[in-house]
mmCIF file of C-alpha atoms and ligand atoms in Angstrom:
data_model
loop_
_atom_site.group_PDB
_atom_site.id
_atom_site.type_symbol
_atom_site.label_atom_id
_atom_site.label_comp_id
_atom_site.label_asym_id
_atom_site.label_seq_id
_atom_site.Cartn_x
_atom_site.Cartn_y
_atom_site.Cartn_z
ATOM 1 C CA MET A 8 0.000 0.000 0.000
ATOM 2 C CA LYS A 9 1.226 3.513 -0.810
ATOM 3 C CA THR A 10 1.120 5.700 2.310
ATOM 4 C CA ILE A 11 0.565 9.439 1.789
ATOM 5 C CA ILE A 12 2.944 11.350 4.069
ATOM 6 C CA ALA A 13 1.943 15.000 4.504
ATOM 7 C CA ASP A 14 2.394 18.012 6.751
ATOM 8 C CA ALA A 15 -0.744 18.506 8.786
ATOM 9 C CA ASP A 16 -2.107 21.610 7.029
ATOM 10 C CA ASP A 17 -5.804 22.170 6.431
ATOM 11 C CA VAL A 18 -5.823 20.601 2.961
ATOM 12 C CA SER A 19 -4.163 17.410 4.234
ATOM 13 C CA ILE A 20 -6.423 17.207 7.270
ATOM 14 C CA MET A 21 -9.429 17.418 4.931
ATOM 15 C CA ALA A 22 -7.971 14.660 2.715
ATOM 16 C CA ALA A 23 -7.296 12.565 5.832
ATOM 17 C CA SER A 24 -10.870 13.011 7.047
ATOM 18 C CA LYS A 25 -12.127 11.618 3.726
ATOM 19 C CA ILE A 26 -9.920 8.563 4.170
ATOM 20 C CA ILE A 27 -11.368 8.023 7.663
ATOM 21 C CA LYS A 28 -14.940 8.378 6.320
ATOM 22 C CA SER A 29 -14.289 5.807 3.629
ATOM 23 C CA GLY A 30 -12.909 3.203 6.066
ATOM 24 C CA GLY A 31 -9.153 3.861 5.799
ATOM 25 C CA LEU A 32 -6.392 4.388 8.372
ATOM 26 C CA VAL A 33 -4.684 7.695 9.180
ATOM 27 C CA ALA A 34 -1.898 8.355 11.701
ATOM 28 C CA PHE A 35 -2.305 11.792 13.275
ATOM 29 C CA PRO A 36 -0.706 13.835 16.045
ATOM 30 C CA THR A 37 -2.388 14.436 19.393
ATOM 31 C CA GLU A 38 -1.017 16.288 22.419
ATOM 32 C CA THR A 39 0.214 12.970 23.877
ATOM 33 C CA VAL A 40 1.528 10.637 21.141
ATOM 34 C CA TYR A 41 0.628 9.916 17.489
ATOM 35 C CA GLY A 42 -2.627 7.966 17.126
ATOM 36 C CA LEU A 43 -3.569 5.484 14.398
ATOM 37 C CA GLY A 44 -7.133 6.432 13.556
ATOM 38 C CA ALA A 45 -10.152 4.822 11.928
ATOM 39 C CA ASN A 46 -13.914 5.435 12.009
ATOM 40 C CA ALA A 47 -14.909 4.180 15.485
ATOM 41 C CA PHE A 48 -18.331 3.066 14.207
ATOM 42 C CA ASP A 49 -16.864 0.897 11.430
ATOM 43 C CA PRO A 50 -15.924 -2.629 12.564
ATOM 44 C CA ILE A 51 -13.971 -3.413 9.388
ATOM 45 C CA ALA A 52 -11.894 -0.241 9.725
ATOM 46 C CA ALA A 53 -11.220 -1.038 13.402
ATOM 47 C CA LYS A 54 -9.991 -4.496 12.388
ATOM 48 C CA LYS A 55 -7.515 -2.913 9.976
ATOM 49 C CA ILE A 56 -5.925 -1.077 12.922
ATOM 50 C CA TYR A 57 -5.153 -4.368 14.639
ATOM 51 C CA SER A 58 -3.491 -5.833 11.595
ATOM 52 C CA ALA A 59 -1.446 -2.695 10.786
ATOM 53 C CA LYS A 60 -0.100 -2.586 14.359
ATOM 54 C CA GLY A 61 0.207 -6.335 14.822
ATOM 55 C CA ARG A 62 -1.961 -5.823 17.902
ATOM 56 C CA PRO A 63 -3.981 -8.588 19.603
ATOM 57 C CA SER A 64 -7.662 -7.947 18.828
ATOM 58 C CA ASP A 65 -8.822 -8.250 22.457
ATOM 59 C CA ASN A 66 -6.945 -5.042 23.257
ATOM 60 C CA PRO A 67 -9.547 -2.259 23.039
ATOM 61 C CA LEU A 68 -9.105 1.099 21.266
ATOM 62 C CA ILE A 69 -9.622 4.616 22.608
ATOM 63 C CA VAL A 70 -12.476 6.512 20.950
ATOM 64 C CA HIS A 71 -11.551 10.143 20.239
ATOM 65 C CA ILE A 72 -14.249 12.822 20.099
ATOM 66 C CA ALA A 73 -14.039 16.559 19.360
ATOM 67 C CA ASN A 74 -16.610 18.012 21.723
ATOM 68 C CA LYS A 75 -17.907 17.138 25.157
ATOM 69 C CA LYS A 76 -21.484 16.411 24.146
ATOM 70 C CA ASP A 77 -20.404 13.579 21.831
ATOM 71 C CA LEU A 78 -19.605 11.529 24.924
ATOM 72 C CA TYR A 79 -23.390 11.175 25.346
ATOM 73 C CA SER A 80 -23.669 9.542 21.904
ATOM 74 C CA VAL A 81 -21.160 6.783 22.637
ATOM 75 C CA VAL A 82 -21.560 5.901 26.347
ATOM 76 C CA LYS A 83 -24.310 5.546 28.958
ATOM 77 C CA ASN A 84 -24.587 6.143 32.745
ATOM 78 C CA ILE A 85 -22.770 9.490 32.748
ATOM 79 C CA ASN A 86 -22.820 10.442 36.438
ATOM 80 C CA ALA A 87 -21.825 13.598 38.306
ATOM 81 C CA GLU A 88 -18.242 12.379 38.799
ATOM 82 C CA ILE A 89 -17.758 11.842 35.065
ATOM 83 C CA LYS A 90 -19.270 15.261 34.325
ATOM 84 C CA ASN A 91 -16.844 16.796 36.784
ATOM 85 C CA LEU A 92 -13.867 15.106 35.118
ATOM 86 C CA ILE A 93 -14.917 16.382 31.727
ATOM 87 C CA LYS A 94 -15.433 19.887 33.083
ATOM 88 C CA ASN A 95 -11.948 19.991 34.583
ATOM 89 C CA PHE A 96 -9.770 18.036 32.177
ATOM 90 C CA TRP A 97 -11.296 17.996 28.686
ATOM 91 C CA PRO A 98 -10.020 18.654 26.134
ATOM 92 C CA GLY A 99 -6.786 17.096 27.365
ATOM 93 C CA PRO A 100 -4.733 13.978 28.085
ATOM 94 C CA LEU A 101 -7.401 12.134 30.087
ATOM 95 C CA THR A 102 -9.156 8.989 28.828
ATOM 96 C CA ILE A 103 -12.351 7.996 30.621
ATOM 97 C CA ILE A 104 -13.734 4.440 30.618
ATOM 98 C CA CYS A 105 -17.548 4.229 30.691
ATOM 99 C CA LYS A 106 -20.269 1.723 29.790
ATOM 100 C CA LYS A 107 -20.539 1.751 26.011
ATOM 101 C CA LYS A 108 -23.623 2.242 23.844
ATOM 102 C CA THR A 109 -24.356 -0.278 21.078
ATOM 103 C CA CYS A 110 -23.152 2.126 18.345
ATOM 104 C CA ILE A 111 -19.593 1.200 19.416
ATOM 105 C CA PRO A 112 -18.861 -2.152 17.768
ATOM 106 C CA ASN A 113 -17.069 -4.963 19.598
ATOM 107 C CA GLU A 114 -14.142 -4.594 17.208
ATOM 108 C CA THR A 115 -13.534 -1.101 18.649
ATOM 109 C CA SER A 116 -14.088 -2.031 22.298
ATOM 110 C CA GLY A 117 -12.130 -5.295 22.123
ATOM 111 C CA GLY A 118 -15.297 -7.216 22.988
ATOM 112 C CA LEU A 119 -15.823 -5.351 26.286
ATOM 113 C CA ASP A 120 -19.090 -3.682 27.346
ATOM 114 C CA THR A 121 -17.093 -0.586 28.253
ATOM 115 C CA VAL A 122 -15.305 1.917 26.042
ATOM 116 C CA ALA A 123 -12.424 4.339 26.612
ATOM 117 C CA VAL A 124 -13.133 7.890 25.391
ATOM 118 C CA ARG A 125 -10.886 10.913 25.025
ATOM 119 C CA PHE A 126 -11.314 14.504 23.774
ATOM 120 C CA PRO A 127 -7.794 15.476 22.674
ATOM 121 C CA ALA A 128 -6.584 19.078 23.028
ATOM 122 C CA ASN A 129 -4.430 19.061 19.883
ATOM 123 C CA PRO A 130 -6.101 21.267 17.211
ATOM 124 C CA ILE A 131 -5.046 18.950 14.344
ATOM 125 C CA ALA A 132 -6.662 15.964 16.050
ATOM 126 C CA GLN A 133 -9.773 18.021 16.767
ATOM 127 C CA LYS A 134 -10.084 19.188 13.149
ATOM 128 C CA LEU A 135 -9.603 15.659 11.829
ATOM 129 C CA ILE A 136 -12.439 14.351 14.012
ATOM 130 C CA LEU A 137 -14.729 17.276 13.148
ATOM 131 C CA TYR A 138 -14.075 17.011 9.396
ATOM 132 C CA ALA A 139 -14.582 13.236 9.497
ATOM 133 C CA GLY A 140 -17.906 13.720 11.283
ATOM 134 C CA VAL A 141 -17.462 10.493 13.263
ATOM 135 C CA PRO A 142 -15.583 9.578 16.442
ATOM 136 C CA ILE A 143 -12.106 8.239 15.671
ATOM 137 C CA ALA A 144 -10.886 5.009 17.271
ATOM 138 C CA ALA A 145 -7.139 5.283 17.751
ATOM 139 C CA PRO A 146 -4.503 3.396 19.648
ATOM 140 C CA SER A 147 -0.964 4.777 19.697
ATOM 141 C CA ALA A 148 0.462 4.696 16.139
ATOM 142 C CA ASN A 149 3.327 2.279 16.759
ATOM 143 C CA ILE A 150 3.962 -1.372 16.000
ATOM 144 C CA SER A 151 2.539 -3.287 18.963
ATOM 145 C CA GLY A 152 5.142 -3.603 21.721
ATOM 146 C CA LYS A 153 7.348 -0.757 20.464
ATOM 147 C CA PRO A 154 7.579 2.649 22.153
ATOM 148 C CA SER A 155 4.760 5.028 21.171
ATOM 149 C CA CYS A 156 5.574 7.525 18.421
ATOM 150 C CA THR A 157 6.260 11.133 19.312
ATOM 151 C CA ARG A 158 7.983 12.140 16.068
ATOM 152 C CA ALA A 159 6.717 11.704 12.482
ATOM 153 C CA LYS A 160 9.900 9.750 11.662
ATOM 154 C CA HIS A 161 8.882 7.097 14.245
ATOM 155 C CA VAL A 162 5.483 6.633 12.592
ATOM 156 C CA ILE A 163 7.067 6.441 9.134
ATOM 157 C CA LYS A 164 9.479 3.763 10.376
ATOM 158 C CA ASP A 165 6.725 1.636 11.944
ATOM 159 C CA LEU A 166 3.781 2.101 9.586
ATOM 160 C CA ASN A 167 4.880 3.348 6.150
ATOM 161 C CA GLY A 168 3.275 1.050 3.551
ATOM 162 C CA LYS A 169 0.747 -0.345 6.049
ATOM 163 C CA ILE A 170 -1.712 2.562 6.359
ATOM 164 C CA ASP A 171 -3.309 5.140 4.031
ATOM 165 C CA MET A 172 -1.886 8.381 5.374
ATOM 166 C CA ILE A 173 0.423 9.942 7.961
ATOM 167 C CA LEU A 174 -0.316 13.527 9.078
ATOM 168 C CA CYS A 175 2.975 14.958 10.329
ATOM 169 C CA ASP A 176 3.379 17.538 13.085
ATOM 170 C CA ASP A 177 5.854 17.035 15.919
ATOM 171 C CA LYS A 178 4.662 19.697 18.362
ATOM 172 C CA PHE A 179 3.704 17.508 21.307
ATOM 173 C CA SER A 180 2.733 18.941 24.674
ATOM 174 C CA PHE A 181 3.310 15.760 26.656
ATOM 175 C CA GLY A 182 4.960 12.934 24.743
ATOM 176 C CA ILE A 183 3.520 10.122 26.844
ATOM 177 C CA GLU A 184 0.084 8.560 26.515
ATOM 178 C CA SER A 185 -3.014 9.879 28.278
ATOM 179 C CA THR A 186 -4.016 9.056 31.831
ATOM 180 C CA ILE A 187 -6.725 6.360 31.821
ATOM 181 C CA VAL A 188 -9.354 6.381 34.551
ATOM 182 C CA ASP A 189 -11.965 3.633 34.813
ATOM 183 C CA MET A 190 -15.314 5.084 35.937
ATOM 184 C CA THR A 191 -17.225 1.778 35.786
ATOM 185 C CA GLN A 192 -15.927 0.422 39.115
ATOM 186 C CA LYS A 193 -17.128 1.137 42.678
ATOM 187 C CA SER A 194 -14.382 3.768 43.022
ATOM 188 C CA PRO A 195 -12.621 5.473 40.122
ATOM 189 C CA VAL A 196 -9.421 3.599 39.243
ATOM 190 C CA ILE A 197 -6.395 4.954 37.411
ATOM 191 C CA LEU A 198 -5.372 2.208 34.983
ATOM 192 C CA ARG A 199 -2.539 4.152 33.389
ATOM 193 C CA PRO A 200 -0.812 7.219 34.875
ATOM 194 C CA GLY A 201 -0.252 10.196 32.583
ATOM 195 C CA ALA A 202 -0.060 13.973 32.464
ATOM 196 C CA ILE A 203 -3.338 14.324 34.361
ATOM 197 C CA THR A 204 -1.687 13.097 37.531
ATOM 198 C CA PHE A 205 -3.013 11.175 40.535
ATOM 199 C CA GLU A 206 -2.587 14.361 42.567
ATOM 200 C CA MET A 207 -4.717 16.357 40.079
ATOM 201 C CA LEU A 208 -7.427 13.672 39.894
ATOM 202 C CA LYS A 209 -7.578 13.310 43.671
ATOM 203 C CA LYS A 210 -8.742 16.940 43.946
ATOM 204 C CA ILE A 211 -11.763 16.188 41.747
ATOM 205 C CA LEU A 212 -12.329 12.541 42.738
ATOM 206 C CA PRO A 213 -11.313 12.181 46.411
ATOM 207 C CA ASN A 214 -11.875 8.390 46.299
ATOM 208 C CA VAL A 215 -9.756 7.740 43.167
ATOM 209 C CA ILE A 216 -7.241 4.915 43.531
ATOM 210 C CA MET A 217 -4.203 3.782 41.531
ATOM 211 C CA ASN A 218 -4.658 0.322 40.070
ATOM 212 C CA LYS A 219 -2.212 -1.681 42.125
ATOM 213 C CA ASN A 220 -1.152 -3.576 39.028
ATOM 214 C CA LEU A 221 0.738 -0.442 38.110
ATOM 215 C CA ILE A 222 3.014 -1.290 40.993
ATOM 216 C CA ILE A 223 2.739 -5.091 41.233
ATOM 217 C CA ASP A 224 3.058 -6.434 37.732
ATOM 218 C CA ASP A 225 2.332 -10.146 38.012
ATOM 219 C CA GLU A 226 -1.378 -9.948 38.846
ATOM 220 C CA HIS A 227 -4.065 -9.974 36.189
ATOM 221 C CA PRO A 228 -3.850 -6.559 34.543
ATOM 222 C CA LYS A 229 -6.947 -4.372 34.438
ATOM 223 C CA ALA A 230 -6.261 -2.479 31.216
ATOM 224 C CA PRO A 231 -5.985 -5.285 28.654
ATOM 225 C CA GLY A 232 -3.029 -3.504 27.054
ATOM 226 C CA MET A 233 -1.035 -3.960 30.225
ATOM 227 C CA LYS A 234 -0.664 -7.683 29.801
ATOM 228 C CA TYR A 235 1.469 -7.274 26.715
ATOM 229 C CA LYS A 236 5.121 -6.209 26.804
ATOM 230 C CA HIS A 237 5.159 -2.493 26.109
ATOM 231 C CA TYR A 238 7.338 0.463 25.264
ATOM 232 C CA SER A 239 10.301 -1.801 24.600
ATOM 233 C CA PRO A 240 13.286 -0.990 22.467
ATOM 234 C CA GLU A 241 15.310 -3.925 21.104
ATOM 235 C CA ALA A 242 17.949 -3.487 23.801
ATOM 236 C CA ASP A 243 17.620 -4.919 27.298
ATOM 237 C CA VAL A 244 16.702 -2.041 29.636
ATOM 238 C CA PHE A 245 17.630 -1.790 33.351
ATOM 239 C CA ILE A 246 16.556 0.976 35.738
ATOM 240 C CA VAL A 247 19.417 1.957 38.034
ATOM 241 C CA PHE A 248 18.341 3.471 41.363
ATOM 242 C CA SER A 249 19.610 4.228 44.841
ATOM 243 C CA ASP A 250 17.797 4.600 48.180
ATOM 244 C CA GLU A 251 20.370 7.154 49.312
ATOM 245 C CA LYS A 252 18.598 10.277 50.683
ATOM 246 C CA ASN A 253 21.361 12.791 49.941
ATOM 247 C CA MET A 254 20.858 13.825 46.297
ATOM 248 C CA ASP A 255 24.542 14.372 45.484
ATOM 249 C CA ILE A 256 25.640 11.037 46.968
ATOM 250 C CA ARG A 257 22.736 9.300 45.252
ATOM 251 C CA GLU A 258 23.729 10.724 41.873
ATOM 252 C CA ARG A 259 27.368 9.737 42.361
ATOM 253 C CA LYS A 260 26.452 6.176 43.393
ATOM 254 C CA ILE A 261 24.271 5.736 40.306
ATOM 255 C CA VAL A 262 26.900 7.147 37.943
ATOM 256 C CA ASP A 263 29.635 4.933 39.477
ATOM 257 C CA LYS A 264 27.469 1.815 39.291
ATOM 258 C CA ILE A 265 26.550 2.446 35.657
ATOM 259 C CA ASN A 266 30.139 3.189 34.638
ATOM 260 C CA LYS A 267 31.230 -0.083 36.263
ATOM 261 C CA MET A 268 28.625 -2.087 34.362
ATOM 262 C CA VAL A 269 29.510 -0.301 31.133
ATOM 263 C CA SER A 270 33.176 -1.206 31.477
ATOM 264 C CA ASN A 271 32.275 -4.850 32.263
ATOM 265 C CA ASN A 272 30.173 -4.895 29.103
ATOM 266 C CA GLN A 273 32.992 -3.345 27.127
ATOM 267 C CA GLU A 274 35.275 -6.271 28.068
ATOM 268 C CA LYS A 275 32.556 -8.632 26.792
ATOM 269 C CA LYS A 276 32.141 -6.517 23.621
ATOM 270 C CA ILE A 277 28.529 -5.658 24.511
ATOM 271 C CA LYS A 278 27.451 -2.180 23.374
ATOM 272 C CA SER A 279 25.990 -0.182 26.296
ATOM 273 C CA GLY A 280 23.718 2.844 26.294
ATOM 274 C CA VAL A 281 22.864 5.186 29.137
ATOM 275 C CA LEU A 282 19.623 7.132 29.463
ATOM 276 C CA ALA A 283 20.654 10.136 31.527
ATOM 277 C CA PHE A 284 19.850 13.789 32.198
ATOM 278 C CA ASN A 285 21.529 17.027 31.096
ATOM 279 C CA GLN A 286 23.114 17.191 34.553
ATOM 280 C CA THR A 287 24.661 13.700 34.394
ATOM 281 C CA LYS A 288 25.331 12.888 30.734
ATOM 282 C CA GLU A 289 28.947 14.154 30.865
ATOM 283 C CA PHE A 290 29.872 11.628 33.547
ATOM 284 C CA TYR A 291 29.500 8.503 31.411
ATOM 285 C CA LYS A 292 32.409 7.040 29.450
ATOM 286 C CA ASN A 293 32.745 4.476 26.644
ATOM 287 C CA CYS A 294 29.055 4.140 25.878
ATOM 288 C CA PHE A 295 26.240 5.722 23.854
ATOM 289 C CA VAL A 296 24.701 8.388 26.115
ATOM 290 C CA LEU A 297 21.382 10.164 25.573
ATOM 291 C CA SER A 298 19.857 12.839 27.766
ATOM 292 C CA MET A 299 16.119 12.968 28.377
ATOM 293 C CA GLY A 300 16.554 16.639 29.316
ATOM 294 C CA ASP A 301 16.837 18.714 32.450
ATOM 295 C CA LYS A 302 16.432 16.515 35.529
ATOM 296 C CA ASN A 303 14.045 19.060 37.043
ATOM 297 C CA ASN A 304 11.853 19.453 33.961
ATOM 298 C CA LEU A 305 9.498 16.458 33.921
ATOM 299 C CA PHE A 306 7.669 17.756 30.830
ATOM 300 C CA GLU A 307 10.902 17.846 28.832
ATOM 301 C CA ILE A 308 11.789 14.339 30.040
ATOM 302 C CA ALA A 309 8.355 12.954 29.091
ATOM 303 C CA ASN A 310 8.627 14.577 25.676
ATOM 304 C CA ASN A 311 12.000 13.000 24.876
ATOM 305 C CA LEU A 312 11.591 9.588 26.510
ATOM 306 C CA PHE A 313 10.221 7.545 23.603
ATOM 307 C CA ASP A 314 12.462 9.272 21.065
ATOM 308 C CA CYS A 315 15.515 8.324 23.166
ATOM 309 C CA LEU A 316 14.394 4.691 23.477
ATOM 310 C CA ARG A 317 14.064 4.494 19.694
ATOM 311 C CA GLU A 318 17.402 6.259 19.157
ATOM 312 C CA PHE A 319 19.191 3.494 21.086
ATOM 313 C CA ASP A 320 17.771 0.957 18.617
ATOM 314 C CA LEU A 321 19.003 2.974 15.644
ATOM 315 C CA ASN A 322 22.480 2.830 17.175
ATOM 316 C CA GLN A 323 22.401 -0.921 17.819
ATOM 317 C CA VAL A 324 22.760 -0.525 21.571
ATOM 318 C CA GLU A 325 22.399 -3.908 23.312
ATOM 319 C CA VAL A 326 21.975 -2.925 26.973
ATOM 320 C CA ILE A 327 20.481 0.330 28.265
ATOM 321 C CA TYR A 328 20.971 1.638 31.810
ATOM 322 C CA ALA A 329 18.336 4.246 32.686
ATOM 323 C CA GLU A 330 18.454 6.753 35.507
ATOM 324 C CA SER A 331 15.142 7.305 37.300
ATOM 325 C CA VAL A 332 12.953 10.192 38.481
ATOM 326 C CA ASP A 333 10.898 10.499 41.683
ATOM 327 C CA GLU A 334 7.540 8.756 41.400
ATOM 328 C CA LYS A 335 5.315 11.741 42.043
ATOM 329 C CA GLU A 336 3.199 13.945 39.776
ATOM 330 C CA LEU A 337 4.294 13.502 36.134
ATOM 331 C CA GLY A 338 7.229 11.439 37.450
ATOM 332 C CA SER A 339 4.802 8.540 38.171
ATOM 333 C CA ALA A 340 3.857 8.331 34.493
ATOM 334 C CA ILE A 341 7.478 8.593 33.352
ATOM 335 C CA MET A 342 8.571 5.803 35.708
ATOM 336 C CA ASN A 343 5.590 3.668 34.666
ATOM 337 C CA ARG A 344 6.785 3.801 31.024
ATOM 338 C CA LEU A 345 10.445 3.325 31.939
ATOM 339 C CA LEU A 346 9.696 0.340 34.169
ATOM 340 C CA LYS A 347 7.577 -1.257 31.439
ATOM 341 C CA SER A 348 10.336 -0.781 28.885
ATOM 342 C CA ALA A 349 12.683 -2.465 31.369
ATOM 343 C CA ALA A 350 10.171 -5.282 32.017
ATOM 344 C CA TYR A 351 10.506 -4.062 35.650
ATOM 345 C CA LYS A 352 14.226 -4.948 35.912
ATOM 346 C CA LYS A 353 15.946 -2.723 38.477
ATOM 347 C CA ILE A 354 19.519 -2.538 39.675
ATOM 348 C CA LYS A 355 20.406 -0.985 43.035
ATOM 349 C CA ALA A 356 23.461 1.277 43.060
HETATM 350 O O1 TXA B 415 -2.677 9.285 24.657
HETATM 351 C C1 TXA B 415 -3.289 8.277 24.306
HETATM 352 O O2 TXA B 415 -4.104 7.692 25.045
HETATM 353 C C2 TXA B 415 -3.014 7.755 22.890
HETATM 354 C C3 TXA B 415 -3.511 8.795 21.905
HETATM 355 C C4 TXA B 415 -3.404 8.345 20.487
HETATM 356 O O3 TXA B 415 -4.803 9.166 22.224
HETATM 357 N N1 TXA B 415 -3.645 6.490 22.698
HETATM 358 C C5 TXA B 415 -3.216 5.341 23.294
HETATM 359 O O4 TXA B 415 -3.921 4.210 22.942
HETATM 360 O O5 TXA B 415 -2.273 5.310 24.063
HETATM 361 P P1 TXA B 415 -3.395 2.719 23.215
HETATM 362 O O6 TXA B 415 -4.375 1.838 22.555
HETATM 363 O O7 TXA B 415 -2.007 2.588 22.815
HETATM 364 O O8 TXA B 415 -3.556 2.553 24.761
HETATM 365 C C6 TXA B 415 -4.855 2.469 25.314
HETATM 366 C C7 TXA B 415 -4.876 1.566 26.492
HETATM 367 C C8 TXA B 415 -4.594 0.112 26.164
HETATM 368 O O9 TXA B 415 -3.727 -0.409 27.156
HETATM 369 C C9 TXA B 415 -5.969 -0.534 26.262
HETATM 370 O O10 TXA B 415 -5.894 -1.874 26.693
HETATM 371 C C10 TXA B 415 -6.650 0.333 27.303
HETATM 372 O O11 TXA B 415 -6.184 1.618 27.026
HETATM 373 N N2 TXA B 415 -8.109 0.338 27.156
HETATM 374 C C11 TXA B 415 -8.820 0.799 26.101
HETATM 375 N N3 TXA B 415 -10.128 0.614 26.291
HETATM 376 C C12 TXA B 415 -10.268 0.034 27.499
HETATM 377 C C13 TXA B 415 -11.382 -0.435 28.258
HETATM 378 N N4 TXA B 415 -12.628 -0.340 27.816
HETATM 379 N N5 TXA B 415 -11.127 -1.002 29.473
HETATM 380 C C14 TXA B 415 -9.865 -1.089 29.937
HETATM 381 N N6 TXA B 415 -8.775 -0.665 29.256
HETATM 382 C C15 TXA B 415 -8.972 -0.128 28.061
HETATM 383 MG MG1 MG B 416 -0.139 1.976 22.817
#
């Protein structure tokens, strides 16, 4: 298949909307990561998403809408808590799981009686949905199991030749996928942390809880997507941490530990990579070092994370040692993605 690759100007967005209407697949930017979109009401189009991504078909898709009232067309039982969420966080990087209406086919909802819905803040995504005139079902636009795409070049690498069109625009506000909150349980449950943080949600939903599978990995995962290996580059990733309270000593311990492992690898002719910060990148020797950004700027780190993971692959790195951030606010979402890419392997410095 020939994939049209175009800058996301108005003419291309209009062309893309026609492709969606006629049952095709379009990758488009959102404020989180690129999505791979199809008409959410069209079961055959939804099926095409699974085959383009190589994604198991029991893994449901997020339905994207372009105004708040459209939520009422696709889900039922919208209570005061859900209304409050929408009022505070939409449009934005928050996906809400509700009981679905029958207009959402099983192919879109992965056979569940619930559906995940999001109103993205990105104006290109909004225009695409409005021009298409239908909600757009879209998972992240990456090959299943690979890091999500935050640059057009990532989408082209994964999906060129497999989909109808790629709308390119790399101005991302967040760079990691939306927060997912399940509103169909007794208490609201965060299934995936994101830029709408636990702390922010807690102010609106005092009884919200974090799905404990985010922390303990070997139980049955609640979001079906969590049972598959995710966000992984080809290389073997390890998170290197230290319990040391003093920040300077902690940093030194981590750097020393990583440098030791790198030199061991060098003797064995294994190519090492280090995922570091602007403040620490200079300290590493004899390896391929990438900085996620300023250690104190969690937004910059989130924005660069997936690009760095993919960059290691392009440089044939075999083992990656990643520094960590504190697991609070946006840091929880960053560590969630890093730990998944490492299959939860940690090394204590
Ligand atoms: O930021 C995002 O959310 C991006 C952009 C494109 O909007 N989309 C995205 O979609 O990350 P995806 O499919 O890669 O991740 C959605 C996750 C999957 O783990 C899926 O299993 C889960 O949401 N999910 C979707 N519908 C669900 C449902 N009804 N119940 C539980 N989990 C659901
Ligand atoms: Mg995904």
